[in-house]
């Protein structure tokens, strides 16, 4: 039903005549009559009946006018909620990879609790492929994802990716290993051509990087272990079960050394991804601003 027609019906119930409604809203009496008739067709029942030279609402018309109060109030509330200048409020569904949740999202959640308690974030942990699937299905409002400069990821044209921050990654090796060339990525990889390698179990980006650099170094890496836990990665390296990529700023456990990589380097790039056209929704716009400022 057209909300404008519901407004006319509500005014008719209040003022009692089509002429009074026309005068109140600045339209013609004929327009009021035509719109009420169209509303009756939409409702599938008569809404007015003659009463002398005037009209009155039928029982169905009175019931619909009662509903119109609630419907029009809800529409006004929705307009206010979607107004870019409105006070942010509502539930915001957010998913992201664990590092981004810890580094970027938790400080933002703490800020929201202090400054905008009417914004309620719901947090989920997912790797980028899972997060983007949920976002495309409109099951979440915001996804924190990542790719690598050596394995760039495109996004669907219905989505919009906003860069947040980047972090250099290195090669995690046992601390006892000496003589690993730092700053020469192919040479560092070549040092471990006969070792097992470990990659993420829920995303293929780091495996693409490992295979790309290994190809530059002239060998095919033997992917033996898969995990989405960087802590487990370190435990596997300490146990002598293989090597793998780790973020350089990471605080490592004893027995781990992260070899810097260059020529080429390996950089993880983090993004905030939203459905195109949604970024102006006040709660989402607020969180995006806080993420950018925090980054």
Protein backbone atom coordinates (compact mmCIF):
# COMPACT_ATOMS: atom_id res chain seq x y z
CA UNK A 1 0.00 0.00 0.00
CA UNK A 2 1.15 3.52 -0.77
CA UNK A 3 1.94 5.28 2.49
CA UNK A 4 0.74 8.58 1.02
CA UNK A 5 -2.71 7.02 0.57
CA UNK A 6 -2.65 5.75 4.13
CA UNK A 7 -1.90 9.31 5.25
CA UNK A 8 -4.96 10.56 3.34
CA UNK A 9 -7.15 7.88 4.96
CA UNK A 10 -5.85 8.79 8.40
CA UNK A 11 -6.59 12.48 7.80
CA UNK A 12 -10.07 11.56 6.55
CA UNK A 13 -10.73 9.65 9.76
CA UNK A 14 -9.60 12.70 11.73
CA UNK A 15 -11.22 15.52 9.75
CA UNK A 16 -14.39 13.78 8.53
CA UNK A 17 -14.59 15.13 4.96
CA UNK A 18 -12.60 14.93 1.76
CA UNK A 19 -12.76 18.70 1.30
CA UNK A 20 -11.23 19.24 4.74
CA UNK A 21 -8.47 16.73 3.92
CA UNK A 22 -7.81 18.49 0.60
CA UNK A 23 -7.58 21.86 2.30
CA UNK A 24 -5.31 20.49 5.04
CA UNK A 25 -2.85 18.84 2.64
CA UNK A 26 -3.02 21.35 -0.22
CA UNK A 27 -4.48 19.03 -2.86
CA UNK A 28 -7.80 18.85 -4.71
CA UNK A 29 -10.85 17.01 -3.43
CA UNK A 30 -10.74 14.91 -6.60
CA UNK A 31 -7.20 13.82 -5.79
CA UNK A 32 -8.25 12.73 -2.30
CA UNK A 33 -11.19 10.76 -3.72
CA UNK A 34 -9.06 9.04 -6.37
CA UNK A 35 -6.33 8.09 -3.90
CA UNK A 36 -8.79 6.68 -1.36
CA UNK A 37 -10.40 4.64 -4.16
CA UNK A 38 -6.96 3.33 -5.18
CA UNK A 39 -6.23 2.43 -1.56
CA UNK A 40 -9.51 0.49 -1.39
CA UNK A 41 -8.43 -1.50 -4.43
CA UNK A 42 -5.06 -2.23 -2.80
CA UNK A 43 -6.79 -3.30 0.42
CA UNK A 44 -9.36 -5.38 -1.45
CA UNK A 45 -12.31 -3.92 0.46
CA UNK A 46 -14.43 -0.77 0.65
CA UNK A 47 -13.05 1.92 2.94
CA UNK A 48 -15.71 4.65 2.73
CA UNK A 49 -19.50 4.80 2.32
CA UNK A 50 -21.94 7.65 1.68
CA UNK A 51 -23.42 9.52 4.60
CA UNK A 52 -25.80 12.10 3.18
CA UNK A 53 -23.69 14.53 1.15
CA UNK A 54 -20.55 13.44 2.95
CA UNK A 55 -18.71 10.12 3.41
CA UNK A 56 -17.70 8.10 6.42
CA UNK A 57 -15.27 5.27 6.96
CA UNK A 58 -16.54 1.72 6.85
CA UNK A 59 -15.56 -0.62 9.69
CA UNK A 60 -12.71 -1.85 7.46
CA UNK A 61 -11.74 1.77 6.79
CA UNK A 62 -11.63 2.53 10.51
CA UNK A 63 -9.49 -0.54 11.15
CA UNK A 64 -7.08 0.40 8.36
CA UNK A 65 -6.88 3.96 9.72
CA UNK A 66 -5.86 2.49 13.10
CA UNK A 67 -3.16 0.46 11.38
CA UNK A 68 -2.09 3.56 9.48
CA UNK A 69 -1.08 5.25 12.74
CA UNK A 70 1.41 2.45 13.47
CA UNK A 71 2.56 2.07 9.85
CA UNK A 72 3.23 5.77 9.31
CA UNK A 73 5.03 6.01 12.65
CA UNK A 74 7.24 3.08 11.61
CA UNK A 75 7.98 4.74 8.27
CA UNK A 76 8.95 7.97 10.03
CA UNK A 77 11.19 5.98 12.39
CA UNK A 78 12.83 4.23 9.43
CA UNK A 79 13.46 7.55 7.67
CA UNK A 80 15.04 8.92 10.83
CA UNK A 81 17.14 5.80 11.26
CA UNK A 82 18.41 6.06 7.68
CA UNK A 83 18.99 9.81 7.79
CA UNK A 84 22.77 10.37 7.50
CA UNK A 85 22.43 13.11 10.11
CA UNK A 86 20.53 10.95 12.59
CA UNK A 87 21.96 9.71 15.88
CA UNK A 88 23.46 6.26 15.16
CA UNK A 89 21.40 3.45 16.66
CA UNK A 90 20.68 -0.18 15.91
CA UNK A 91 22.28 -3.60 15.64
CA UNK A 92 25.38 -3.87 13.45
CA UNK A 93 26.41 -7.35 12.29
CA UNK A 94 30.20 -7.53 11.85
CA UNK A 95 32.51 -10.36 10.89
CA UNK A 96 36.26 -10.43 10.41
CA UNK A 97 39.47 -12.39 10.73
CA UNK A 98 40.85 -12.79 14.23
CA UNK A 99 43.74 -10.32 13.93
CA UNK A 100 41.45 -7.54 12.66
CA UNK A 101 38.94 -8.21 15.44
CA UNK A 102 41.67 -7.89 18.07
CA UNK A 103 43.58 -5.02 16.48
CA UNK A 104 40.81 -2.89 14.96
CA UNK A 105 37.39 -3.94 16.14
CA UNK A 106 37.74 -4.38 19.90
CA UNK A 107 39.00 -0.78 20.41
CA UNK A 108 36.08 0.45 18.30
CA UNK A 109 33.60 -1.61 20.36
CA UNK A 110 35.00 -0.06 23.55
CA UNK A 111 34.56 3.42 22.06
CA UNK A 112 30.98 2.65 21.03
CA UNK A 113 30.10 1.49 24.54
CA UNK A 114 31.21 4.87 25.90
CA UNK A 115 29.99 7.26 23.21
CA UNK A 116 27.15 5.50 21.32
CA UNK A 117 25.56 2.88 23.57
CA UNK A 118 22.55 2.62 21.22
CA UNK A 119 24.76 0.98 18.57
CA UNK A 120 24.94 -2.75 19.34
CA UNK A 121 27.71 -4.62 17.47
CA UNK A 122 27.40 -8.38 17.00
CA UNK A 123 30.81 -9.94 16.29
CA UNK A 124 31.61 -13.10 14.33
CA UNK A 125 35.01 -14.54 13.36
CA UNK A 126 35.39 -15.66 9.75
CA UNK A 127 38.13 -15.82 7.15
CA UNK A 128 37.63 -13.58 4.06
CA UNK A 129 35.96 -16.13 1.74
CA UNK A 130 33.40 -16.97 4.43
CA UNK A 131 32.90 -13.30 5.33
CA UNK A 132 32.35 -12.19 1.73
CA UNK A 133 29.80 -14.96 1.17
CA UNK A 134 27.85 -13.79 4.23
CA UNK A 135 28.08 -10.17 3.09
CA UNK A 136 26.82 -11.00 -0.41
CA UNK A 137 23.88 -12.84 1.17
CA UNK A 138 23.13 -9.76 3.32
CA UNK A 139 23.65 -11.87 6.45
CA UNK A 140 26.11 -9.30 7.85
CA UNK A 141 26.63 -5.54 7.48
CA UNK A 142 30.43 -5.25 7.61
CA UNK A 143 33.28 -7.63 6.82
CA UNK A 144 36.92 -7.15 7.81
CA UNK A 145 38.98 -9.02 5.22
CA UNK A 146 42.52 -9.19 3.93
CA UNK A 147 44.66 -10.11 0.95
CA UNK A 148 48.38 -10.00 0.14
CA UNK A 149 50.10 -7.75 -2.34
CA UNK A 150 51.41 -10.92 -4.04
CA UNK A 151 47.92 -12.45 -4.09
CA UNK A 152 45.48 -9.54 -4.62
CA UNK A 153 41.81 -10.34 -4.15
CA UNK A 154 39.08 -8.67 -6.14
CA UNK A 155 35.60 -8.07 -4.72
CA UNK A 156 32.23 -8.35 -6.37
CA UNK A 157 31.06 -5.07 -7.93
CA UNK A 158 28.09 -5.10 -5.54
CA UNK A 159 30.59 -4.66 -2.69
CA UNK A 160 32.92 -1.84 -1.73
CA UNK A 161 36.33 -2.40 -0.07
CA UNK A 162 37.87 0.38 2.01
CA UNK A 163 41.62 0.00 2.83
CA UNK A 164 42.44 0.04 6.55
CA UNK A 165 46.05 -0.94 7.25
CA UNK A 166 48.88 -3.15 6.05
CA UNK A 167 51.49 -5.33 7.79
CA UNK A 168 54.73 -6.87 6.43
CA UNK A 169 55.03 -10.63 6.77
CA UNK A 170 58.18 -12.69 7.08
CA UNK A 171 59.19 -16.32 7.03
CA UNK A 172 58.78 -18.11 10.36
CA UNK A 173 61.67 -20.53 10.95
CA UNK A 174 63.26 -22.25 13.95
CA UNK A 175 65.43 -19.81 15.90
CA UNK A 176 68.34 -22.25 15.74
CA UNK A 177 68.50 -21.97 11.95
CA UNK A 178 71.35 -19.65 11.05
CA UNK A 179 72.46 -18.31 7.72
CA UNK A 180 68.93 -17.76 6.37
CA UNK A 181 69.25 -14.85 3.91
CA UNK A 182 67.24 -11.86 5.16
CA UNK A 183 65.97 -9.39 2.59
CA UNK A 184 66.20 -11.85 -0.32
CA UNK A 185 62.84 -13.58 -0.45
CA UNK A 186 63.59 -16.21 -3.15
CA UNK A 187 66.88 -17.10 -1.43
CA UNK A 188 65.18 -17.45 1.96
CA UNK A 189 62.51 -19.71 0.44
CA UNK A 190 65.15 -21.73 -1.43
CA UNK A 191 66.81 -22.49 1.91
CA UNK A 192 63.66 -24.50 2.81
CA UNK A 193 62.89 -26.13 -0.53
CA UNK A 194 63.17 -29.61 1.03
CA UNK A 195 61.12 -28.75 4.14
CA UNK A 196 57.41 -29.06 4.79
CA UNK A 197 55.37 -25.85 4.58
CA UNK A 198 52.25 -24.76 6.46
CA UNK A 199 49.41 -22.55 5.23
CA UNK A 200 45.98 -21.32 6.34
CA UNK A 201 43.26 -23.97 6.45
CA UNK A 202 40.34 -21.60 5.72
CA UNK A 203 41.83 -19.24 3.14
CA UNK A 204 44.06 -19.77 0.12
CA UNK A 205 45.77 -16.36 -0.02
CA UNK A 206 48.92 -17.24 1.90
CA UNK A 207 49.22 -20.52 -0.03
CA UNK A 208 49.13 -18.50 -3.25
CA UNK A 209 51.95 -16.32 -1.90
CA UNK A 210 54.02 -19.34 -0.85
CA UNK A 211 53.57 -21.01 -4.24
CA UNK A 212 54.33 -17.77 -6.12
CA UNK A 213 57.57 -17.07 -4.27
CA UNK A 214 58.61 -20.72 -4.34
CA UNK A 215 58.14 -20.64 -8.11
CA UNK A 216 60.47 -17.63 -8.27
CA UNK A 217 62.98 -19.68 -6.25
CA UNK A 218 62.65 -22.61 -8.65
CA UNK A 219 60.80 -25.25 -6.63
CA UNK A 220 57.33 -26.59 -5.79
CA UNK A 221 56.58 -26.20 -2.04
CA UNK A 222 55.44 -29.28 -0.15
CA UNK A 223 52.30 -28.11 1.68
CA UNK A 224 52.00 -30.46 4.65
CA UNK A 225 50.10 -28.62 7.40
CA UNK A 226 47.07 -26.34 7.43
CA UNK A 227 45.74 -24.25 10.32
CA UNK A 228 43.98 -20.93 10.85
CA UNK A 229 45.78 -20.40 14.19
CA UNK A 230 49.05 -18.44 14.15
CA UNK A 231 49.79 -19.76 17.63
CA UNK A 232 49.58 -23.31 16.30
CA UNK A 233 51.79 -22.29 13.39
CA UNK A 234 54.48 -21.33 15.88
CA UNK A 235 54.11 -24.57 17.81
CA UNK A 236 54.52 -26.56 14.60
CA UNK A 237 57.66 -24.59 13.67
CA UNK A 238 59.17 -25.10 17.14
CA UNK A 239 58.40 -28.83 16.83
CA UNK A 240 60.43 -28.88 13.60
CA UNK A 241 57.44 -29.79 11.45
CA UNK A 242 57.85 -27.07 8.85
CA UNK A 243 58.04 -23.35 8.10
CA UNK A 244 55.46 -20.75 7.07
CA UNK A 245 54.59 -17.09 6.77
CA UNK A 246 54.04 -15.04 9.93
CA UNK A 247 53.42 -11.31 10.53
CA UNK A 248 56.68 -9.52 11.33
CA UNK A 249 55.28 -7.46 14.23
CA UNK A 250 54.10 -10.68 15.91
CA UNK A 251 55.36 -11.48 19.40
CA UNK A 252 56.85 -14.91 18.88
CA UNK A 253 57.24 -17.80 21.27
CA UNK A 254 60.77 -18.94 22.24
CA UNK A 255 62.36 -20.96 19.50
CA UNK A 256 60.90 -18.91 16.61
CA UNK A 257 62.60 -16.40 14.35
CA UNK A 258 60.85 -14.37 11.67
CA UNK A 259 63.10 -13.70 8.69
CA UNK A 260 62.30 -10.34 6.97
CA UNK A 261 61.40 -10.66 3.30
CA UNK A 262 62.18 -8.23 0.49
CA UNK A 263 62.62 -8.36 -3.25
CA UNK A 264 59.72 -9.09 -3.27
CA UNK A 265 58.30 -8.34 0.14
CA UNK A 266 55.09 -9.88 1.41
CA UNK A 267 52.48 -7.47 2.75
CA UNK A 268 49.08 -8.30 4.22
CA UNK A 269 46.46 -5.62 3.47
CA UNK A 270 43.33 -5.28 5.62
CA UNK A 271 40.00 -3.93 4.35
CA UNK A 272 36.55 -2.99 5.60
CA UNK A 273 34.06 -4.34 3.06
CA UNK A 274 30.39 -3.28 2.83
CA UNK A 275 27.58 -3.68 0.35
CA UNK A 276 27.71 -0.83 -2.15
CA UNK A 277 25.36 2.00 -1.15
CA UNK A 278 25.15 0.98 2.52
CA UNK A 279 28.07 2.98 3.92
CA UNK A 280 25.89 6.02 4.70
CA UNK A 281 23.69 4.12 7.20
CA UNK A 282 24.49 5.97 10.46
CA UNK A 283 25.66 3.02 12.63
CA UNK A 284 27.78 1.64 9.79
CA UNK A 285 29.14 5.08 8.84
CA UNK A 286 30.13 5.65 12.47
CA UNK A 287 31.98 2.33 12.76
CA UNK A 288 33.75 2.88 9.43
CA UNK A 289 34.93 6.32 10.59
CA UNK A 290 36.19 4.83 13.87
CA UNK A 291 37.98 2.01 12.03
CA UNK A 292 39.73 4.46 9.72
CA UNK A 293 40.72 6.69 12.63
CA UNK A 294 41.97 3.71 14.64
CA UNK A 295 43.93 2.36 11.67
